[in-house]
PDB file of C-alpha atoms in Angstrom:
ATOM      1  CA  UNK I   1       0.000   0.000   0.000  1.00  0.00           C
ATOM      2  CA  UNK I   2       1.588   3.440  -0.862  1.00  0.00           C
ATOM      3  CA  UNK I   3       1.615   6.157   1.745  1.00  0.00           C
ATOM      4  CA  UNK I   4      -0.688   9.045   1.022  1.00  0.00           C
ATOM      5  CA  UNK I   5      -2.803  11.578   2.919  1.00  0.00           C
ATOM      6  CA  UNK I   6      -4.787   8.520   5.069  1.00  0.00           C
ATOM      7  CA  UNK I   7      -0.834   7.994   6.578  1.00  0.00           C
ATOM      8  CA  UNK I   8      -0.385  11.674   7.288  1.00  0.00           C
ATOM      9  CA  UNK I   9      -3.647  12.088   8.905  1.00  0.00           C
ATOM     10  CA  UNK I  10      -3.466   9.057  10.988  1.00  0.00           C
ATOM     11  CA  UNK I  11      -0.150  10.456  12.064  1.00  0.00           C
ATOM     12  CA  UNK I  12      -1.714  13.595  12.895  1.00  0.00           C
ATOM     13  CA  UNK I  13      -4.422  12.079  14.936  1.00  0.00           C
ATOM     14  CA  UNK I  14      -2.034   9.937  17.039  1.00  0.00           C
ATOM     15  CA  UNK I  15       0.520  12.980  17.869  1.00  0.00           C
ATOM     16  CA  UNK I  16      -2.962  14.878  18.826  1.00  0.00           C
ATOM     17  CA  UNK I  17      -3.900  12.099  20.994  1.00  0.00           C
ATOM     18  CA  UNK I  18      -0.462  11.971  23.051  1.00  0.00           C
ATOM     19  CA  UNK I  19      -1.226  15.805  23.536  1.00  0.00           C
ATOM     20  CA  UNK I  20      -4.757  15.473  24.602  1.00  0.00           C
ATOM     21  CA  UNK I  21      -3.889  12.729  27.234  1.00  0.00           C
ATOM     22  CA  UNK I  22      -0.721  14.708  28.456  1.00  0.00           C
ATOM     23  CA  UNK I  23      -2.803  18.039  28.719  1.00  0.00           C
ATOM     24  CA  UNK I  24      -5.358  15.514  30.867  1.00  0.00           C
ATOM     25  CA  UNK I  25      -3.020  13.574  32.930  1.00  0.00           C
ATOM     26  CA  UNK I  26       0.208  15.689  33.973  1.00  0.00           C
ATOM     27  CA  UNK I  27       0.292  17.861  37.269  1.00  0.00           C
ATOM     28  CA  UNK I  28       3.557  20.121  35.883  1.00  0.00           C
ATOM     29  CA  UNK I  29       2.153  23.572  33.992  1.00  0.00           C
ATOM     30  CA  UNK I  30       5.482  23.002  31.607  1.00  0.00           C
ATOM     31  CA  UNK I  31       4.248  19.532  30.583  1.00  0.00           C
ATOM     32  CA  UNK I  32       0.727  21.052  30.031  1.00  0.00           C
ATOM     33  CA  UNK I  33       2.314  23.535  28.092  1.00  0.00           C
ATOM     34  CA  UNK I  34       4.070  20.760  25.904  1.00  0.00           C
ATOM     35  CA  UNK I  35       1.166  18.402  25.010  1.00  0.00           C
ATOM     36  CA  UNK I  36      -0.049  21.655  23.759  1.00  0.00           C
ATOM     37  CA  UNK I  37       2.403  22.572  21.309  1.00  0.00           C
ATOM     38  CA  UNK I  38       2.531  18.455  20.733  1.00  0.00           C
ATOM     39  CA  UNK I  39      -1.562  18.898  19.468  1.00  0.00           C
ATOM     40  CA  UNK I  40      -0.766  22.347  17.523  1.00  0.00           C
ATOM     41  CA  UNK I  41       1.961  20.439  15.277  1.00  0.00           C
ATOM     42  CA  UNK I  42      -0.599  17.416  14.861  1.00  0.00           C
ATOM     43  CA  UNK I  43      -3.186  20.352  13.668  1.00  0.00           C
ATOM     44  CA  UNK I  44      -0.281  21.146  10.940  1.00  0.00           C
ATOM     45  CA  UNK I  45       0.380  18.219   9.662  1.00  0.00           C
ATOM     46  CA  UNK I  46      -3.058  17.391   8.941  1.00  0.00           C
ATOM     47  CA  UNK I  47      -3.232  21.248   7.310  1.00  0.00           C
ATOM     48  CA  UNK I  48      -0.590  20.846   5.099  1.00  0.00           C
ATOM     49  CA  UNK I  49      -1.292  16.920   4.437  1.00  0.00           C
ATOM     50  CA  UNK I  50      -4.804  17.939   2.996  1.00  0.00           C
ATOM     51  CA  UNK I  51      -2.907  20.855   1.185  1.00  0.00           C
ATOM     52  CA  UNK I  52      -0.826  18.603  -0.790  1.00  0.00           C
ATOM     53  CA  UNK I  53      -3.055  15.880  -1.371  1.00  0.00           C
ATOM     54  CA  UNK I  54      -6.490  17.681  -2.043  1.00  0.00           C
ATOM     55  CA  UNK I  55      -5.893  21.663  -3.541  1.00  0.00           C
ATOM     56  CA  UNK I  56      -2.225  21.377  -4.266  1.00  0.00           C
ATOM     57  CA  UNK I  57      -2.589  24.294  -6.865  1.00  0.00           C
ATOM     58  CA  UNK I  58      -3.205  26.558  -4.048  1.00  0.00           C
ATOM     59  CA  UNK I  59      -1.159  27.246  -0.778  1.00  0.00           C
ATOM     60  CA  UNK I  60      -4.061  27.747   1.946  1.00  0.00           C
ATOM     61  CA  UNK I  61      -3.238  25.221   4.191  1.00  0.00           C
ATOM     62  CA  UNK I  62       0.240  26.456   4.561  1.00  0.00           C
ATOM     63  CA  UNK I  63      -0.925  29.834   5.030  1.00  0.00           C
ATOM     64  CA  UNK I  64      -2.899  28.703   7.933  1.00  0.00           C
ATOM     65  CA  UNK I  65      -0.406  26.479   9.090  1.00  0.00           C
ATOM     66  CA  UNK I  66       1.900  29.858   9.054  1.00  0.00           C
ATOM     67  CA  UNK I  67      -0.855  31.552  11.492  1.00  0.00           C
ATOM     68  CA  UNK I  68      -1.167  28.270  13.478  1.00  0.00           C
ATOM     69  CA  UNK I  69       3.060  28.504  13.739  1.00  0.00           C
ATOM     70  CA  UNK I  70       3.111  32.485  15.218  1.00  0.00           C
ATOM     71  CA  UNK I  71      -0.319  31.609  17.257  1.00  0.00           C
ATOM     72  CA  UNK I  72       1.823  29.060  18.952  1.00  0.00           C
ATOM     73  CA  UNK I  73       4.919  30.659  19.504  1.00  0.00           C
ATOM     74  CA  UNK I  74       2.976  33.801  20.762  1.00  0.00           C
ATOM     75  CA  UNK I  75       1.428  31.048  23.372  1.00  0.00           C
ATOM     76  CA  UNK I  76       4.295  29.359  24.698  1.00  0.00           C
ATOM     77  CA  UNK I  77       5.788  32.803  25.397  1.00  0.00           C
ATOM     78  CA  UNK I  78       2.873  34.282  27.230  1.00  0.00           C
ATOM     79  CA  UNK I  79       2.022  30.395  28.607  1.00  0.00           C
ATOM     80  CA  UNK I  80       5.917  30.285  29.910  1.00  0.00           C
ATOM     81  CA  UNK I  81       5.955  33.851  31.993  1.00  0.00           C
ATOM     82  CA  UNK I  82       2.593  33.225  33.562  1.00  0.00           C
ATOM     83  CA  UNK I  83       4.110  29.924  35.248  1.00  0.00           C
ATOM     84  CA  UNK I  84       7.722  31.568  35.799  1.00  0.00           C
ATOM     85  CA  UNK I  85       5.183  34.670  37.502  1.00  0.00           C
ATOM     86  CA  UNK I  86       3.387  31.895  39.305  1.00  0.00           C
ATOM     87  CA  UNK I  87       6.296  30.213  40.550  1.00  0.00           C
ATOM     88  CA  UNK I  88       7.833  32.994  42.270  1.00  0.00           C
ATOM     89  CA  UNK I  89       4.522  33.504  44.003  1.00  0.00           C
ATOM     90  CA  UNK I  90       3.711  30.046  45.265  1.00  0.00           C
ATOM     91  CA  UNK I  91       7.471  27.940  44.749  1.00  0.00           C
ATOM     92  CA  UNK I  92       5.237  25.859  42.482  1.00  0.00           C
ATOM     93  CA  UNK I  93       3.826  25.015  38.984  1.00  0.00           C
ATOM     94  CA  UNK I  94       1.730  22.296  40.074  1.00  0.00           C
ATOM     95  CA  UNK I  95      -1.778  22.709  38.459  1.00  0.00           C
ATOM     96  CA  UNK I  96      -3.549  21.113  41.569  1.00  0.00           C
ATOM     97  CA  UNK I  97      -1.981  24.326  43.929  1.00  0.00           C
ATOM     98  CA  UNK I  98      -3.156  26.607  41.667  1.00  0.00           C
ATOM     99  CA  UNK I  99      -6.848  27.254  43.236  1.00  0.00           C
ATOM    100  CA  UNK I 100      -7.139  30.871  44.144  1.00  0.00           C
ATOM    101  CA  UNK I 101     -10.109  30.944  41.972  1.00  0.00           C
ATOM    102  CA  UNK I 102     -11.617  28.492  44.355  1.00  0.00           C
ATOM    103  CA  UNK I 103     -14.380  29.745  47.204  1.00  0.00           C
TER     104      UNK I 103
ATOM    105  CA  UNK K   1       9.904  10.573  -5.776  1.00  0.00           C
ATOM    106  CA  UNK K   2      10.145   6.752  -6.159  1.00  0.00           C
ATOM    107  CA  UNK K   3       7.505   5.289  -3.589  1.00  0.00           C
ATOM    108  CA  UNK K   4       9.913   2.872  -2.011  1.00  0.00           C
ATOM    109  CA  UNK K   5      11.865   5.501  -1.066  1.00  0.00           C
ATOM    110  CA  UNK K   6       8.600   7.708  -0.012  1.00  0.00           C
ATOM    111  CA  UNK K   7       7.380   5.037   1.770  1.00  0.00           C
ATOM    112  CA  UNK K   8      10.499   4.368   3.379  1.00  0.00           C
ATOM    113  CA  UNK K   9      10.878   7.733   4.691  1.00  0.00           C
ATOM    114  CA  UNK K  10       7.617   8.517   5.863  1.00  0.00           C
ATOM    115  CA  UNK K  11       7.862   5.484   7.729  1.00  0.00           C
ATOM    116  CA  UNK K  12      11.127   5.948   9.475  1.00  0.00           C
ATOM    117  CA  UNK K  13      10.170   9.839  10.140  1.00  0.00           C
ATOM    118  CA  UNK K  14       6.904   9.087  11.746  1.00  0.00           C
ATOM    119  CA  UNK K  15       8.357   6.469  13.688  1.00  0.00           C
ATOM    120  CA  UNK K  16      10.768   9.141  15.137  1.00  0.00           C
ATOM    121  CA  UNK K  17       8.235  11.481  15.636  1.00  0.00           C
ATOM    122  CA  UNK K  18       5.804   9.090  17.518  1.00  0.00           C
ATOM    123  CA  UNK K  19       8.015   7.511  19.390  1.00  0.00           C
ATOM    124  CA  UNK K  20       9.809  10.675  21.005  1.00  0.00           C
ATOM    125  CA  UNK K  21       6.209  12.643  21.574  1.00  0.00           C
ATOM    126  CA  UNK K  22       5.578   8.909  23.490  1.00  0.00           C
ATOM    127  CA  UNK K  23       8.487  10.036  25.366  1.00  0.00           C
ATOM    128  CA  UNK K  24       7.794  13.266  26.286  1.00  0.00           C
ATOM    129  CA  UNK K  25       4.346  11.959  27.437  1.00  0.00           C
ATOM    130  CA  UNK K  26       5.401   8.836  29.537  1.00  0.00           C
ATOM    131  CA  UNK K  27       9.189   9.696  30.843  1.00  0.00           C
ATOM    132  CA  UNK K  28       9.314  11.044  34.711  1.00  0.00           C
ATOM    133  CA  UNK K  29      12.050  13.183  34.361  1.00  0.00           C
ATOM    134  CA  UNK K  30      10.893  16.505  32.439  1.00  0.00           C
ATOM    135  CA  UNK K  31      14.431  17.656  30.919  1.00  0.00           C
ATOM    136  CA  UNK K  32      13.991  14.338  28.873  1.00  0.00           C
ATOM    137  CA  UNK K  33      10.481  15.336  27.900  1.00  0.00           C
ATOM    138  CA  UNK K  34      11.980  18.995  26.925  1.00  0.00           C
ATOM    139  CA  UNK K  35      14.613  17.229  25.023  1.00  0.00           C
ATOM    140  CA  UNK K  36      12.502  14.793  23.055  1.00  0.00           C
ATOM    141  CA  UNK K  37      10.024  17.043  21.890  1.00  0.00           C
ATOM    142  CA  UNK K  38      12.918  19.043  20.082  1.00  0.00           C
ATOM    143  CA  UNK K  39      13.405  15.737  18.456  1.00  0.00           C
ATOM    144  CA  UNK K  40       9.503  15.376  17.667  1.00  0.00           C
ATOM    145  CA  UNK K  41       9.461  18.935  16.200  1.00  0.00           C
ATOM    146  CA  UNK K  42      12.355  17.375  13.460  1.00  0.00           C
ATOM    147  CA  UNK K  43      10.918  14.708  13.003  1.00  0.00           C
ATOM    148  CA  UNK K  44       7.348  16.661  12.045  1.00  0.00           C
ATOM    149  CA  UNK K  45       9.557  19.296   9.846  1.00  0.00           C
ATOM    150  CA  UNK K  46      11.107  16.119   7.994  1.00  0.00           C
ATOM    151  CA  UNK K  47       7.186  14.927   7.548  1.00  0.00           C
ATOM    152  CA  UNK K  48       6.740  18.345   5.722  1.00  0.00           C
ATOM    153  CA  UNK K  49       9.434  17.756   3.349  1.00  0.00           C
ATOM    154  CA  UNK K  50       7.493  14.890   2.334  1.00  0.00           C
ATOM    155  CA  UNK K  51       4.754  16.976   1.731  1.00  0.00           C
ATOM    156  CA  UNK K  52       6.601  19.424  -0.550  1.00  0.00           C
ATOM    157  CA  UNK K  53       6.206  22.037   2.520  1.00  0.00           C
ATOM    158  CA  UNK K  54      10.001  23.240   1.937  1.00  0.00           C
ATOM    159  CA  UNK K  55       9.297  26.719   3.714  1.00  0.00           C
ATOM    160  CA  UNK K  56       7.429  25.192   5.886  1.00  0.00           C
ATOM    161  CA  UNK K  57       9.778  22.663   7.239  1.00  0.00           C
ATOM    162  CA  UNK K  58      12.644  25.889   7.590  1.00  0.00           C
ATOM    163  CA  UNK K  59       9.941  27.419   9.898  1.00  0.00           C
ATOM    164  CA  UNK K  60       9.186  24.501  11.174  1.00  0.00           C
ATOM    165  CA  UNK K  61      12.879  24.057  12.486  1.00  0.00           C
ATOM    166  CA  UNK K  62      13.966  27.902  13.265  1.00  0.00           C
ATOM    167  CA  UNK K  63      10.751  28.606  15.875  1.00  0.00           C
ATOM    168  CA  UNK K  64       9.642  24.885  17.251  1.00  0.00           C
ATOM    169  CA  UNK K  65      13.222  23.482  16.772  1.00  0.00           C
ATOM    170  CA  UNK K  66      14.916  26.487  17.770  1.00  0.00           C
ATOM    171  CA  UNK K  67      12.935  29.002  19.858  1.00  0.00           C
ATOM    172  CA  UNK K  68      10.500  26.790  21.423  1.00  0.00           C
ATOM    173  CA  UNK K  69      12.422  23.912  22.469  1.00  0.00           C
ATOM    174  CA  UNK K  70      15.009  26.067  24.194  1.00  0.00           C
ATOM    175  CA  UNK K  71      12.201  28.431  25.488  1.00  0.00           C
ATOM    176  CA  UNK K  72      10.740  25.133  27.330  1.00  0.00           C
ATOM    177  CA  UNK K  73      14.377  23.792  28.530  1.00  0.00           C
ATOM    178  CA  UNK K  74      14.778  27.661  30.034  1.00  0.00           C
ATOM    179  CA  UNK K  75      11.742  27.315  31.325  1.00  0.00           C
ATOM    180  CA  UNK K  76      12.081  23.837  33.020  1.00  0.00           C
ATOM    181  CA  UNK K  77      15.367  25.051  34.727  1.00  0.00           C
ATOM    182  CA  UNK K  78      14.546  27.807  35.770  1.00  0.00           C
ATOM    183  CA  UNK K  79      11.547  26.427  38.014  1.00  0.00           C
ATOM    184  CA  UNK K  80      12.603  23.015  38.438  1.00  0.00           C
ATOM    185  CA  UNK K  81      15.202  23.330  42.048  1.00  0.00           C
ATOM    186  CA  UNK K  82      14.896  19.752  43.400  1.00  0.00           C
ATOM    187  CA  UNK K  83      15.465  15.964  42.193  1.00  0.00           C
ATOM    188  CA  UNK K  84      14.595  15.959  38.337  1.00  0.00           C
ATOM    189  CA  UNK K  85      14.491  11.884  38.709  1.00  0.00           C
ATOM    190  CA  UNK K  86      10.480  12.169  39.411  1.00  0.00           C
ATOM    191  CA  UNK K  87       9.938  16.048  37.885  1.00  0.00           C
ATOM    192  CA  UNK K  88       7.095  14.997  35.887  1.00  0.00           C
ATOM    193  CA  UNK K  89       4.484  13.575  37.461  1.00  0.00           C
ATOM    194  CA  UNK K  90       0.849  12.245  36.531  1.00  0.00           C
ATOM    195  CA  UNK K  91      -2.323  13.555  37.891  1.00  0.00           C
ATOM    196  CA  UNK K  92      -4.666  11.406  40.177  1.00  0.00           C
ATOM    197  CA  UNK K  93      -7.202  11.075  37.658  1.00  0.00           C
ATOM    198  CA  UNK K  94      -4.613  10.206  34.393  1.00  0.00           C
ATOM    199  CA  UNK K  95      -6.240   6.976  33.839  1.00  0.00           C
ATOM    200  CA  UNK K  96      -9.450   8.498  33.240  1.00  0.00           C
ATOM    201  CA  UNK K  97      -7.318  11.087  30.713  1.00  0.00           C
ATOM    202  CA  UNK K  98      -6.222   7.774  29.104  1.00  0.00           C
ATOM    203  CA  UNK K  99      -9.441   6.617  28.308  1.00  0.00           C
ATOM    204  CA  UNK K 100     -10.367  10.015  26.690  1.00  0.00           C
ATOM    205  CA  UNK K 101      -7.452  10.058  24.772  1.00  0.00           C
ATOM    206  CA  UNK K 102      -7.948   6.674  23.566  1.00  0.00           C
ATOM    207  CA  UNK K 103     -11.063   7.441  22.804  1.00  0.00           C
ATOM    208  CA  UNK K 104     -10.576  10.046  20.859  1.00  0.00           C
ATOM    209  CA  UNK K 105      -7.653   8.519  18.867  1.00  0.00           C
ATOM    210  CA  UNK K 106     -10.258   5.404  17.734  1.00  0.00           C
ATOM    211  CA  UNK K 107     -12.891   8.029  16.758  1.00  0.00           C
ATOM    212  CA  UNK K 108     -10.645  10.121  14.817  1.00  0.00           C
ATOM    213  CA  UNK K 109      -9.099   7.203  13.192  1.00  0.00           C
ATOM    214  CA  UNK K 110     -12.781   5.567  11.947  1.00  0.00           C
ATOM    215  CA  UNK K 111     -13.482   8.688  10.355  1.00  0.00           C
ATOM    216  CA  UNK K 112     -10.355   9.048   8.670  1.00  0.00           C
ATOM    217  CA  UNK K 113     -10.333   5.268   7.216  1.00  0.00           C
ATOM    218  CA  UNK K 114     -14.358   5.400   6.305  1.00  0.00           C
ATOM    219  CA  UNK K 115     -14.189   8.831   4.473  1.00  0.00           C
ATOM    220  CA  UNK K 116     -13.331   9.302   0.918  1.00  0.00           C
ATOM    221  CA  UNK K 117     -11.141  11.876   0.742  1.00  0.00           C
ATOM    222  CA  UNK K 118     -11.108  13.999  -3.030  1.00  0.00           C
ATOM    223  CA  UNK K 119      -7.358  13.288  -3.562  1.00  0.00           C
ATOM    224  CA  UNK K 120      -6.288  14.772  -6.564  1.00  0.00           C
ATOM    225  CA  UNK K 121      -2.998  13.923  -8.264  1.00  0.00           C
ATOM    226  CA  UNK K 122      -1.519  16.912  -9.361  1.00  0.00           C
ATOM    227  CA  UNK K 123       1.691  17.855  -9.632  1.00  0.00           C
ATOM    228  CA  UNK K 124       2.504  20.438  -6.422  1.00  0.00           C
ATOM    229  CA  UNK K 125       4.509  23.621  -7.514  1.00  0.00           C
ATOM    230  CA  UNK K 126       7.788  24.835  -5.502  1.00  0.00           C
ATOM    231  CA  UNK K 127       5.564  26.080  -2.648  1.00  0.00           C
ATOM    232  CA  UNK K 128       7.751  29.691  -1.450  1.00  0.00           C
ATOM    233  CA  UNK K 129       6.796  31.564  -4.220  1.00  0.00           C
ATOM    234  CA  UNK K 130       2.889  31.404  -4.185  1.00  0.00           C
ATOM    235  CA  UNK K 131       3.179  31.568  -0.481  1.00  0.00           C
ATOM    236  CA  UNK K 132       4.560  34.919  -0.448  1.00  0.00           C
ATOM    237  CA  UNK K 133       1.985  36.064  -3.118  1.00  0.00           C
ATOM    238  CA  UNK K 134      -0.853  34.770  -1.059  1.00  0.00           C
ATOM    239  CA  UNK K 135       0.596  36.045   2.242  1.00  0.00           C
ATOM    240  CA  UNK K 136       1.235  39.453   1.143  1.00  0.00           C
ATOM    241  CA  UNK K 137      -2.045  40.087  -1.137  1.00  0.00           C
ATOM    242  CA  UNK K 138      -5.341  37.605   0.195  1.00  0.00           C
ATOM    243  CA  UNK K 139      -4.217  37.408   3.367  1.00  0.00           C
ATOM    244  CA  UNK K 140      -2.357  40.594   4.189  1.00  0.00           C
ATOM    245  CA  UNK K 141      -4.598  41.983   6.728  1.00  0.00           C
ATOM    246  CA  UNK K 142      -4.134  38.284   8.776  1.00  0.00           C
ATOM    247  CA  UNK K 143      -0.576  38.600   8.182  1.00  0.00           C
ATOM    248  CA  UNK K 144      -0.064  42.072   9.573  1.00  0.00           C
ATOM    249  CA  UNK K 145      -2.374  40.862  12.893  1.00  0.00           C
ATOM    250  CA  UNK K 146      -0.004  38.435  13.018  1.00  0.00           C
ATOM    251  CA  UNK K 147       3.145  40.638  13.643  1.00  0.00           C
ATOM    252  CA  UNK K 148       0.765  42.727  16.089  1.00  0.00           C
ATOM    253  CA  UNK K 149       0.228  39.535  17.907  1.00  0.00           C
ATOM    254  CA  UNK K 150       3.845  38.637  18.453  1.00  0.00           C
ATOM    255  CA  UNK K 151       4.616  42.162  19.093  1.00  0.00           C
ATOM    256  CA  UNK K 152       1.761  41.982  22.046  1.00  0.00           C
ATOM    257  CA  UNK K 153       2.749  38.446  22.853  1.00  0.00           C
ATOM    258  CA  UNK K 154       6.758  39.759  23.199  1.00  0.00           C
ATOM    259  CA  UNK K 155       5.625  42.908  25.704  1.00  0.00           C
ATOM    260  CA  UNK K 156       3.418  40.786  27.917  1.00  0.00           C
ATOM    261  CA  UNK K 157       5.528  37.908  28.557  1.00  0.00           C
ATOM    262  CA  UNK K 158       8.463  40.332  29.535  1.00  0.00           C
ATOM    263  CA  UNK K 159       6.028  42.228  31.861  1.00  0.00           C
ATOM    264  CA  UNK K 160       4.637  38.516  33.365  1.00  0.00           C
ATOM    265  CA  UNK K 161       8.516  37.452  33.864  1.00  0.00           C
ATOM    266  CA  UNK K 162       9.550  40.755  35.048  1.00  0.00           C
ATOM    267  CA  UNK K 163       6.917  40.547  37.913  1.00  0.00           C
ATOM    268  CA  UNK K 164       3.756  43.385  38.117  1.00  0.00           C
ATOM    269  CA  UNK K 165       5.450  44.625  41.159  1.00  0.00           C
ATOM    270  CA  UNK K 166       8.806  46.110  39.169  1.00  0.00           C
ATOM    271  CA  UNK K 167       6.946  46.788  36.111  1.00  0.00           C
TER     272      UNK K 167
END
């Protein structure tokens, strides 16, 4: 069987799945913060996958895989200061101590 | 491209790619997680090579490869003070995220296999070229936000870091 865009896509959906269950299951902010990015490449690899194999005359998917790029770089930056800000206030980056929110 | 070698390549990329984003899921100490999702982020930029996503993959290595893997290792040293051998720890409730995850992978991958995707098998062109055309006529106003964005993004995370107190 050759590879085409099923192969890509299935590889998509299994890097999106190891994000989704490390978002779920990890207590560290910075290992939240990486099952993130993890599920943002799996979104662009299904963009540009469906680029190449279904409208390859046009360049849309890459476009939007540009935006999805400088969305998550803009992310990571923000996401990283807000637990380096948190840290210094509470000595930790564990999601279950962060309740202030919490009556 | 002959589709041995395709096939051969895809195959040992995505293995790469899987098997270090399994890594940075399942290992306990988080500077190995940091580390092997760098390695991920090649392996996905070598996947867009495959797709003909030349530009692409160069972006692909200069701000995951580069600016976010290293912005991540910072950002696990500088927070991380004690033992690193257990510095990434699961949740109470990760089996339950496991079963969500699973299920979602099954779901996704049903739809993908039943649908009938319109594949078309033309020839792509040498992608830089219309990408700049489209990025600086269609989708100019987009592209502009985007530099706003990373301008806003670049002030606020050196006000969060610097601390609201010195600011």
């Amino acid at each position: 069987m050759t590879v085409g865009l099923t192969h890509f896509l299935i590889l998509g959906t299994i890097l999106f799945s190891l994000g989704l269950y490390t978002v779920f299951a990890k207590r560290s902010a910075i290992a939240i913060l990486m099952g993130i990015e993890l599920m943002l490449n799996a979104v662009n690899v299904n963009l540009i996958a469906f680029n190449r194999y279904v409208a390859p005359e046009s360049h849309i998917g890459q476009i939007f895989s540009v935006f999805v790029i400088v969305v998550a770089a803009a992310e990571v930056a923000v996401g990283l200061a807000l637990v380096i800000s948190i840290y210094r206030d509470r000595i930790s980056t564990n999601v279950d101590d962060l309740d202030w929110l919490k009556w | 491209m002959n589709d041995m070698v395709f096939a051969t390549a895809f195959y040992i990329l995505a293995g790469i790619t899987i098997l270090s984003a399994v890594g940075v899921v399942f290992l306990k100490n988080i500077v190995h997680s940091a580390f092997l999702l760098a390695l991920a982020f090649f392996g996905v930029a070598g996947i867009y090579v495959l797709l003909n996503a030349e530009f692409l993959a160069a972006v692909q290595l200069l701000v995951y490869g580069g600016a976010i893997a290293v912005l991540i290792a910072f950002g696990v040293m500088l927070i991380q003070r004690r033992d690193m051998s257990s510095s990434n720890p699961d949740a109470a409730w990760s089996p339950l995220g496991l079963g969500m995850a699973v299920m979602a992978m099954v779901v996704f991958i049903a739809a993908i296999v039943l649908t009938q995707f319109p594949v078309t098998n033309v020839a792509p062109e040498f992608s830089v070229e219309g990408l700049a055309r489209l990025l600086l006529t269609d989708y100019v106003v987009a592209f502009e936000a985007a530099a706003v964005l990373l301008l806003a993004a670049m002030v606020g995370a050196i006000i969060l870091a610097k601390g609201a107190k010195e600011a």
